[in-house]
Amino acid sequence: MKEAVGLACGLFIAALTNIGLFTLTSTPLNAGSQICKILNRPNNEKLYLLMPLGYPADDATVPYRCEDSTENVQHTPQQHNDMRKHLNNICKVYE
């Protein structure tokens, strides 16, 4: 079942991107049951993935992703600040 959910989510993300919406996917970790309770969902439903949706900021960029593991990557303070700015632009929330 998880594979079907993953495939459906991938297709949904592609469709969203096609119309200009973007998302950051996240797993609910141990908060799934609490989130379902807050949203008044029935007990037979299970939360697999969180997908907040929105339009990106005009100046939003995608941070550079290294192929090495994060333990092997060293960033200068300037690179760290630049990445933080990029992430802040991506994560802006509009009311």
Short mmCIF file of C-alpha atoms in Angstrom, two decimals:
data_model
loop_
_atom_site.label_atom_id
_atom_site.label_comp_id
_atom_site.label_asym_id
_atom_site.label_seq_id
_atom_site.Cartn_x
_atom_site.Cartn_y
_atom_site.Cartn_z
CA MET A 1 0.00 0.00 0.00
CA LYS A 2 2.82 2.44 0.82
CA GLU A 3 4.18 2.07 -2.73
CA ALA A 4 0.81 3.05 -4.20
CA VAL A 5 0.64 6.09 -1.91
CA GLY A 6 4.19 7.07 -2.90
CA LEU A 7 3.43 6.79 -6.62
CA ALA A 8 0.20 8.75 -6.27
CA CYS A 9 2.00 11.48 -4.32
CA GLY A 10 4.72 11.68 -6.97
CA LEU A 11 2.14 12.13 -9.72
CA PHE A 12 0.29 14.69 -7.62
CA ILE A 13 3.50 16.68 -7.04
CA ALA A 14 4.21 16.63 -10.80
CA ALA A 15 0.69 17.92 -11.50
CA LEU A 16 1.07 20.67 -8.88
CA THR A 17 4.39 21.75 -10.36
CA ASN A 18 2.78 21.88 -13.79
CA ILE A 19 0.30 24.51 -12.57
CA GLY A 20 2.88 26.52 -10.61
CA LEU A 21 2.26 25.22 -7.09
CA PHE A 22 5.06 23.69 -5.04
CA THR A 23 5.35 21.60 -1.90
CA LEU A 24 7.90 20.36 0.59
CA THR A 25 7.10 16.79 1.54
CA SER A 26 7.49 15.63 5.11
CA THR A 27 6.70 12.47 6.99
CA PRO A 28 4.59 12.91 10.14
CA LEU A 29 7.10 11.01 12.33
CA ASN A 30 5.31 10.23 15.60
CA ALA A 31 2.71 13.00 15.20
CA GLY A 32 0.46 11.14 12.75
CA SER A 33 -2.19 10.10 15.25
CA GLN A 34 -2.29 13.57 16.83
CA ILE A 35 -2.66 15.25 13.42
CA CYS A 36 -5.48 12.87 12.49
CA LYS A 37 -7.18 13.65 15.80
CA ILE A 38 -6.89 17.42 15.24
CA LEU A 39 -8.34 17.02 11.73
CA ASN A 40 -11.15 14.77 13.02
CA ARG A 41 -10.16 11.89 10.72
CA PRO A 42 -11.52 8.37 11.36
CA ASN A 43 -9.35 5.82 13.18
CA ASN A 44 -9.01 3.62 10.08
CA GLU A 45 -7.05 6.34 8.21
CA LYS A 46 -3.28 6.57 8.48
CA LEU A 47 -1.23 9.68 7.73
CA TYR A 48 1.68 8.85 5.40
CA LEU A 49 2.83 12.23 4.15
CA LEU A 50 2.41 15.94 4.86
CA MET A 51 2.33 18.19 1.80
CA PRO A 52 1.88 21.91 2.47
CA LEU A 53 1.13 23.68 -0.83
CA GLY A 54 1.84 27.18 -2.01
CA TYR A 55 3.24 29.49 -4.62
CA PRO A 56 6.98 30.18 -4.38
CA ALA A 57 8.29 33.67 -3.68
CA ASP A 58 9.35 35.54 -6.82
CA ASP A 59 12.99 35.37 -5.73
CA ALA A 60 12.85 31.77 -4.40
CA THR A 61 15.70 29.48 -5.37
CA VAL A 62 16.45 25.81 -4.80
CA PRO A 63 19.40 25.14 -2.47
CA TYR A 64 22.36 23.25 -3.87
CA ARG A 65 22.30 19.59 -2.90
CA CYS A 66 25.59 17.74 -2.51
CA GLU A 67 25.85 14.10 -3.49
CA ASP A 68 28.14 13.41 -0.51
CA SER A 69 26.69 12.70 2.89
CA THR A 70 26.20 15.78 5.04
CA GLU A 71 28.90 14.62 7.47
CA ASN A 72 31.52 15.04 4.74
CA VAL A 73 30.40 18.51 3.60
CA GLN A 74 32.10 21.59 5.00
CA HIS A 75 30.51 25.00 4.40
CA THR A 76 32.07 28.41 4.83
CA PRO A 77 30.10 30.88 6.98
CA GLN A 78 29.13 32.75 3.79
CA GLN A 79 27.85 29.56 2.13
CA HIS A 80 25.90 28.74 5.29
CA ASN A 81 24.29 32.21 5.30
CA ASP A 82 23.48 31.94 1.58
CA MET A 83 21.81 28.55 2.10
CA ARG A 84 19.80 29.94 5.02
CA LYS A 85 18.57 32.82 2.83
CA HIS A 86 17.54 30.36 0.11
CA LEU A 87 15.67 28.18 2.60
CA ASN A 88 13.93 31.20 4.12
CA ASN A 89 12.76 32.25 0.64
CA ILE A 90 11.46 28.78 -0.10
CA CYS A 91 9.67 28.46 3.24
CA LYS A 92 7.86 31.82 3.19
CA VAL A 93 4.27 31.44 4.22
CA TYR A 94 1.66 33.74 2.76
CA GLU A 95 -1.56 34.43 4.60
#
